[in-house]
mmCIF file of C-alpha atoms in Angstrom:
data_model
loop_
_atom_site.group_PDB
_atom_site.id
_atom_site.type_symbol
_atom_site.label_atom_id
_atom_site.label_comp_id
_atom_site.label_asym_id
_atom_site.label_seq_id
_atom_site.Cartn_x
_atom_site.Cartn_y
_atom_site.Cartn_z
ATOM 1 C CA GLU Z 162 136.403 105.021 44.703
ATOM 2 C CA LYS Z 163 136.454 108.406 46.466
ATOM 3 C CA VAL Z 164 137.078 108.563 50.203
ATOM 4 C CA TRP Z 165 134.000 109.843 52.032
ATOM 5 C CA VAL Z 166 134.713 113.019 53.971
ATOM 6 C CA PRO Z 167 131.682 113.676 56.207
ATOM 7 C CA MET Z 168 130.326 117.232 56.317
ATOM 8 C CA THR Z 169 128.051 116.823 59.343
ATOM 9 C CA LYS Z 170 128.530 115.823 62.978
ATOM 10 C CA LEU Z 171 126.339 112.767 62.423
ATOM 11 C CA GLY Z 172 128.488 111.780 59.439
ATOM 12 C CA ARG Z 173 131.668 111.991 61.539
ATOM 13 C CA LEU Z 174 130.163 109.798 64.278
ATOM 14 C CA VAL Z 175 129.005 107.224 61.720
ATOM 15 C CA ARG Z 176 132.349 107.123 59.901
ATOM 16 C CA ASP Z 177 134.239 106.647 63.167
ATOM 17 C CA GLY Z 178 131.928 103.839 64.304
ATOM 18 C CA LYS Z 179 130.392 105.694 67.261
ATOM 19 C CA ILE Z 180 126.863 105.161 65.904
ATOM 20 C CA THR Z 181 126.398 101.566 64.821
ATOM 21 C CA SER Z 182 122.753 101.328 63.711
ATOM 22 C CA ILE Z 183 120.252 103.498 61.861
ATOM 23 C CA GLU Z 184 117.771 102.908 64.713
ATOM 24 C CA GLU Z 185 119.868 105.225 66.918
ATOM 25 C CA VAL Z 186 119.463 107.974 64.310
ATOM 26 C CA PHE Z 187 115.668 107.417 64.172
ATOM 27 C CA LEU Z 188 115.376 107.264 67.980
ATOM 28 C CA PHE Z 189 116.778 110.768 68.425
ATOM 29 C CA SER Z 190 115.143 112.122 65.216
ATOM 30 C CA ILE Z 191 118.502 113.296 63.886
ATOM 31 C CA PRO Z 192 118.162 114.797 60.399
ATOM 32 C CA VAL Z 193 120.288 112.902 57.862
ATOM 33 C CA LYS Z 194 121.936 115.241 55.360
ATOM 34 C CA GLU Z 195 124.380 112.821 53.700
ATOM 35 C CA SER Z 196 123.319 109.779 51.672
ATOM 36 C CA GLU Z 197 126.578 107.973 52.523
ATOM 37 C CA ILE Z 198 125.280 107.559 56.095
ATOM 38 C CA ILE Z 199 122.365 105.484 54.771
ATOM 39 C CA ASP Z 200 124.733 103.520 52.484
ATOM 40 C CA ARG Z 201 126.840 102.650 55.526
ATOM 41 C CA PHE Z 202 123.855 101.392 57.568
ATOM 42 C CA LEU Z 203 121.754 99.799 54.792
ATOM 43 C CA PRO Z 204 124.115 98.297 52.209
ATOM 44 C CA THR Z 205 121.333 96.085 50.759
ATOM 45 C CA LEU Z 206 119.164 99.055 49.714
ATOM 46 C CA LYS Z 207 117.605 98.665 46.254
ATOM 47 C CA ASP Z 208 116.314 101.556 44.160
ATOM 48 C CA GLU Z 209 113.658 101.709 41.486
ATOM 49 C CA VAL Z 210 112.477 104.550 39.250
ATOM 50 C CA LEU Z 211 108.679 104.902 39.422
ATOM 51 C CA LYS Z 212 108.329 107.513 36.689
ATOM 52 C CA ILE Z 213 110.216 110.082 34.650
ATOM 53 C CA MET Z 214 108.103 112.964 33.388
ATOM 54 C CA PRO Z 215 108.968 116.131 31.515
ATOM 55 C CA VAL Z 216 108.015 119.400 33.232
ATOM 56 C CA GLN Z 217 108.075 122.777 31.537
ATOM 57 C CA LYS Z 218 108.569 126.385 32.535
ATOM 58 C CA GLN Z 219 107.498 129.186 30.240
ATOM 59 C CA THR Z 220 110.273 131.703 29.559
ATOM 60 C CA ARG Z 221 110.603 134.690 27.182
ATOM 61 C CA ALA Z 222 112.441 132.510 24.679
ATOM 62 C CA GLY Z 223 109.882 129.672 24.795
ATOM 63 C CA GLN Z 224 109.693 126.685 27.107
ATOM 64 C CA ARG Z 225 112.404 125.260 29.267
ATOM 65 C CA THR Z 226 111.965 121.502 29.649
ATOM 66 C CA ARG Z 227 113.367 119.552 32.571
ATOM 67 C CA PHE Z 228 112.890 115.956 33.648
ATOM 68 C CA LYS Z 229 111.354 114.984 36.961
ATOM 69 C CA ALA Z 230 112.189 111.561 38.421
ATOM 70 C CA PHE Z 231 110.281 109.733 41.162
ATOM 71 C CA VAL Z 232 112.531 107.156 42.842
ATOM 72 C CA VAL Z 233 111.784 104.676 45.628
ATOM 73 C CA VAL Z 234 114.465 102.923 47.705
ATOM 74 C CA GLY Z 235 114.018 100.116 50.223
ATOM 75 C CA ASP Z 236 115.627 97.011 51.677
ATOM 76 C CA GLY Z 237 112.443 94.906 51.815
ATOM 77 C CA ASP Z 238 112.854 94.708 55.582
ATOM 78 C CA GLY Z 239 111.338 97.715 57.308
ATOM 79 C CA HIS Z 240 113.084 100.649 55.600
ATOM 80 C CA VAL Z 241 111.740 102.663 52.670
ATOM 81 C CA GLY Z 242 112.364 106.115 51.157
ATOM 82 C CA LEU Z 243 110.814 108.206 48.383
ATOM 83 C CA GLY Z 244 112.697 110.874 46.436
ATOM 84 C CA VAL Z 245 111.700 113.391 43.752
ATOM 85 C CA LYS Z 246 114.189 115.365 41.686
ATOM 86 C CA SER Z 247 114.078 117.582 38.579
ATOM 87 C CA ALA Z 248 117.091 118.142 36.337
ATOM 88 C CA LYS Z 249 117.936 119.079 32.756
ATOM 89 C CA GLU Z 250 119.019 115.515 31.981
ATOM 90 C CA VAL Z 251 117.330 112.218 32.819
ATOM 91 C CA ALA Z 252 120.452 110.599 34.323
ATOM 92 C CA THR Z 253 121.068 113.582 36.619
ATOM 93 C CA ALA Z 254 117.418 113.542 37.742
ATOM 94 C CA ILE Z 255 117.593 109.821 38.574
ATOM 95 C CA ARG Z 256 120.881 110.228 40.457
ATOM 96 C CA GLY Z 257 119.453 113.153 42.447
ATOM 97 C CA GLY Z 258 116.223 111.210 43.052
ATOM 98 C CA ILE Z 259 118.140 108.261 44.516
ATOM 99 C CA ILE Z 260 120.035 110.583 46.890
ATOM 100 C CA ALA Z 261 116.794 112.350 47.897
ATOM 101 C CA ALA Z 262 115.116 108.971 48.507
ATOM 102 C CA LYS Z 263 118.001 107.776 50.688
ATOM 103 C CA LEU Z 264 117.828 110.947 52.791
ATOM 104 C CA SER Z 265 114.097 110.382 53.365
ATOM 105 C CA VAL Z 266 114.401 106.744 54.516
ATOM 106 C CA ILE Z 267 111.946 105.941 57.334
ATOM 107 C CA PRO Z 268 111.406 102.894 59.565
ATOM 108 C CA VAL Z 269 108.271 100.859 58.831
ATOM 109 C CA ARG Z 270 106.387 99.243 61.688
ATOM 110 C CA ARG Z 271 104.822 95.908 60.835
ATOM 111 C CA GLY Z 272 102.271 93.908 62.810
ATOM 112 C CA TYR Z 273 99.869 90.968 62.747
ATOM 113 C CA TRP Z 274 96.350 90.446 61.433
ATOM 114 C CA GLY Z 275 95.307 87.906 64.064
ATOM 115 C CA ASN Z 276 97.406 85.645 66.265
ATOM 116 C CA ARG Z 277 101.003 86.628 66.831
ATOM 117 C CA ILE Z 278 102.548 83.632 65.094
ATOM 118 C CA GLY Z 279 105.826 83.944 63.208
ATOM 119 C CA LYS Z 280 107.222 87.269 62.075
ATOM 120 C CA PRO Z 281 105.099 90.434 61.603
ATOM 121 C CA HIS Z 282 103.707 90.416 58.069
ATOM 122 C CA THR Z 283 101.161 93.223 57.663
ATOM 123 C CA VAL Z 284 100.552 96.797 58.854
ATOM 124 C CA PRO Z 285 99.903 97.217 62.610
ATOM 125 C CA GLY Z 286 96.538 98.951 62.105
ATOM 126 C CA LYS Z 287 94.520 100.933 59.576
ATOM 127 C CA LEU Z 288 96.719 103.740 58.231
ATOM 128 C CA THR Z 289 95.843 106.681 56.010
ATOM 129 C CA GLY Z 290 97.966 109.019 53.919
ATOM 130 C CA LYS Z 291 96.937 111.991 51.825
ATOM 131 C CA CYS Z 292 98.614 114.112 49.168
ATOM 132 C CA GLY Z 293 96.714 116.474 46.899
ATOM 133 C CA SER Z 294 93.339 114.855 46.222
ATOM 134 C CA VAL Z 295 94.710 111.339 46.648
ATOM 135 C CA ARG Z 296 93.858 109.454 49.834
ATOM 136 C CA LEU Z 297 95.272 105.995 50.454
ATOM 137 C CA ARG Z 298 94.174 103.636 53.233
ATOM 138 C CA LEU Z 299 96.155 100.580 54.306
ATOM 139 C CA VAL Z 300 94.161 97.821 56.041
ATOM 140 C CA PRO Z 301 95.749 94.787 57.749
ATOM 141 C CA ALA Z 302 95.262 91.513 55.873
ATOM 142 C CA PRO Z 303 95.576 87.831 56.871
ATOM 143 C CA ARG Z 304 98.766 85.934 56.049
ATOM 144 C CA GLY Z 305 98.943 84.764 52.448
ATOM 145 C CA THR Z 306 96.792 87.587 51.035
ATOM 146 C CA GLY Z 307 99.693 89.387 49.365
ATOM 147 C CA ILE Z 308 99.680 93.101 48.569
ATOM 148 C CA VAL Z 309 96.268 94.033 47.155
ATOM 149 C CA ALA Z 310 97.156 97.405 45.657
ATOM 150 C CA ALA Z 311 97.727 99.367 42.461
ATOM 151 C CA ARG Z 312 101.150 99.394 40.778
ATOM 152 C CA VAL Z 313 102.598 102.418 42.600
ATOM 153 C CA PRO Z 314 101.648 101.623 46.231
ATOM 154 C CA LYS Z 315 102.482 97.957 45.620
ATOM 155 C CA LYS Z 316 106.061 98.872 44.722
ATOM 156 C CA LEU Z 317 106.462 101.032 47.844
ATOM 157 C CA LEU Z 318 104.939 98.387 50.129
ATOM 158 C CA GLN Z 319 107.163 95.657 48.669
ATOM 159 C CA MET Z 320 110.224 97.835 49.238
ATOM 160 C CA ALA Z 321 109.030 98.461 52.810
ATOM 161 C CA GLY Z 322 108.829 94.715 53.507
ATOM 162 C CA VAL Z 323 105.057 94.507 54.060
ATOM 163 C CA GLU Z 324 103.830 91.104 52.842
ATOM 164 C CA ASP Z 325 100.037 91.241 53.226
ATOM 165 C CA VAL Z 326 97.817 94.324 53.080
ATOM 166 C CA PHE Z 327 94.522 95.531 51.616
ATOM 167 C CA THR Z 328 94.427 99.055 50.192
ATOM 168 C CA SER Z 329 91.678 101.488 49.321
ATOM 169 C CA SER Z 330 92.291 104.726 47.456
ATOM 170 C CA THR Z 331 90.203 107.710 46.355
ATOM 171 C CA GLY Z 332 90.982 110.825 44.367
ATOM 172 C CA HIS Z 333 92.991 111.387 41.217
ATOM 173 C CA THR Z 334 95.352 108.426 41.560
ATOM 174 C CA ARG Z 335 96.554 108.929 37.978
ATOM 175 C CA THR Z 336 98.746 111.683 39.403
ATOM 176 C CA LEU Z 337 101.557 109.267 40.163
ATOM 177 C CA GLY Z 338 103.595 111.702 42.285
ATOM 178 C CA ASN Z 339 100.726 112.361 44.689
ATOM 179 C CA PHE Z 340 99.752 108.679 44.782
ATOM 180 C CA ALA Z 341 103.317 107.721 45.760
ATOM 181 C CA LYS Z 342 103.543 110.507 48.355
ATOM 182 C CA ALA Z 343 100.175 109.516 49.892
ATOM 183 C CA THR Z 344 101.383 105.901 50.178
ATOM 184 C CA PHE Z 345 104.663 107.036 51.730
ATOM 185 C CA GLU Z 346 102.766 109.172 54.258
ATOM 186 C CA ALA Z 347 100.528 106.235 55.173
ATOM 187 C CA ILE Z 348 103.533 103.931 55.664
ATOM 188 C CA SER Z 349 105.343 106.550 57.769
ATOM 189 C CA ALA Z 350 102.273 106.817 60.037
ATOM 190 C CA SER Z 351 102.892 103.236 61.200
ATOM 191 C CA TYR Z 352 105.201 104.392 64.016
ATOM 192 C CA GLY Z 353 103.043 107.428 64.816
ATOM 193 C CA PHE Z 354 100.475 105.377 66.748
ATOM 194 C CA LEU Z 355 101.241 104.333 70.320
ATOM 195 C CA THR Z 356 99.881 100.810 70.918
ATOM 196 C CA PRO Z 357 99.736 99.218 74.397
ATOM 197 C CA ASP Z 358 102.862 97.117 73.764
ATOM 198 C CA LEU Z 359 104.820 100.398 73.520
ATOM 199 C CA TRP Z 360 103.539 101.706 76.876
ATOM 200 C CA LYS Z 361 106.684 100.675 78.741
ATOM 201 C CA GLU Z 362 108.427 103.404 80.714
ATOM 202 C CA THR Z 363 110.722 105.436 78.481
ATOM 203 C CA LYS Z 364 114.352 105.236 79.496
ATOM 204 C CA PHE Z 365 115.753 108.564 78.359
ATOM 205 C CA ALA Z 366 119.289 108.316 77.038
ATOM 206 C CA LYS Z 367 121.634 111.065 75.914
ATOM 207 C CA SER Z 368 121.617 111.957 72.249
ATOM 208 C CA PRO Z 369 124.808 110.910 70.401
ATOM 209 C CA PHE Z 370 125.751 114.595 70.042
ATOM 210 C CA GLN Z 371 125.640 115.035 73.827
ATOM 211 C CA LYS Z 372 127.333 111.703 74.470
ATOM 212 C CA TYR Z 373 130.266 112.402 72.151
ATOM 213 C CA THR Z 374 130.548 116.190 72.609
ATOM 214 C CA ASP Z 375 134.219 116.027 73.572
ATOM 215 C CA TYR Z 376 135.024 113.611 70.767
ATOM 216 C CA LEU Z 377 133.351 115.861 68.172
ATOM 217 C CA ALA Z 378 135.197 118.904 69.519
ATOM 218 C CA GLU Z 379 138.499 117.013 69.209
ATOM 219 C CA SER Z 380 137.839 115.654 65.718
ATOM 220 C CA SER Z 381 136.725 119.057 64.403
ATOM 221 C CA LYS Z 382 140.170 120.461 65.287
ATOM 222 C CA ALA Z 383 142.005 117.629 63.535
ATOM 223 C CA PRO Z 384 143.338 118.547 60.044
ATOM 224 C CA ARG Z 385 141.057 117.435 57.259
ATOM 225 C CA PRO Z 386 142.422 115.055 54.593
ATOM 226 C CA THR Z 387 142.998 116.822 51.284
ATOM 227 C CA GLN Z 388 141.136 115.568 48.239
#
């Protein structure tokens, strides 16, 4: 097991326990550049390969074939990520895809279909995502419906922790990459809509980088551990 040496300011704050939850990272829209940060916050993350497809580039000597992997990660409880990676070998593509998916993890807002009884189980409203010609619409469904969707969006919605939802799609959904990306865009739109229960006055707090400026300045001077 290699010791993780963070490369970014966010990584240093996470390693040293200054940032304790991924929600803080989302709140200040801090870009995550290291997958170990996500591993630290979401240890229960599962990954699944949606598809591996060969892609070719025409060169003077013929074709150069590489493998493209589509990977989805999620904890089944409000966090999901989608990653795409091409590489010469399948294993390398999958590994890269998992890292890319972890870096793109987003929070998923869930809501109710009718009465607010129990935990949120469906999407908070009608959501749409589009990629290429593929459009995907998520519609709230009553409890017990399950996920009424094709194979690809179903996998993403399960990983996101949505229990009941109707879906409607148009376009060339055979293009799995675009179908997955459209679904991911629709899911990520869940927090983009400001509903009345979020109308409370915003209490502005300092970003972690501002809060721990002195600490970061100190730790950057400290000698780095050698590999």
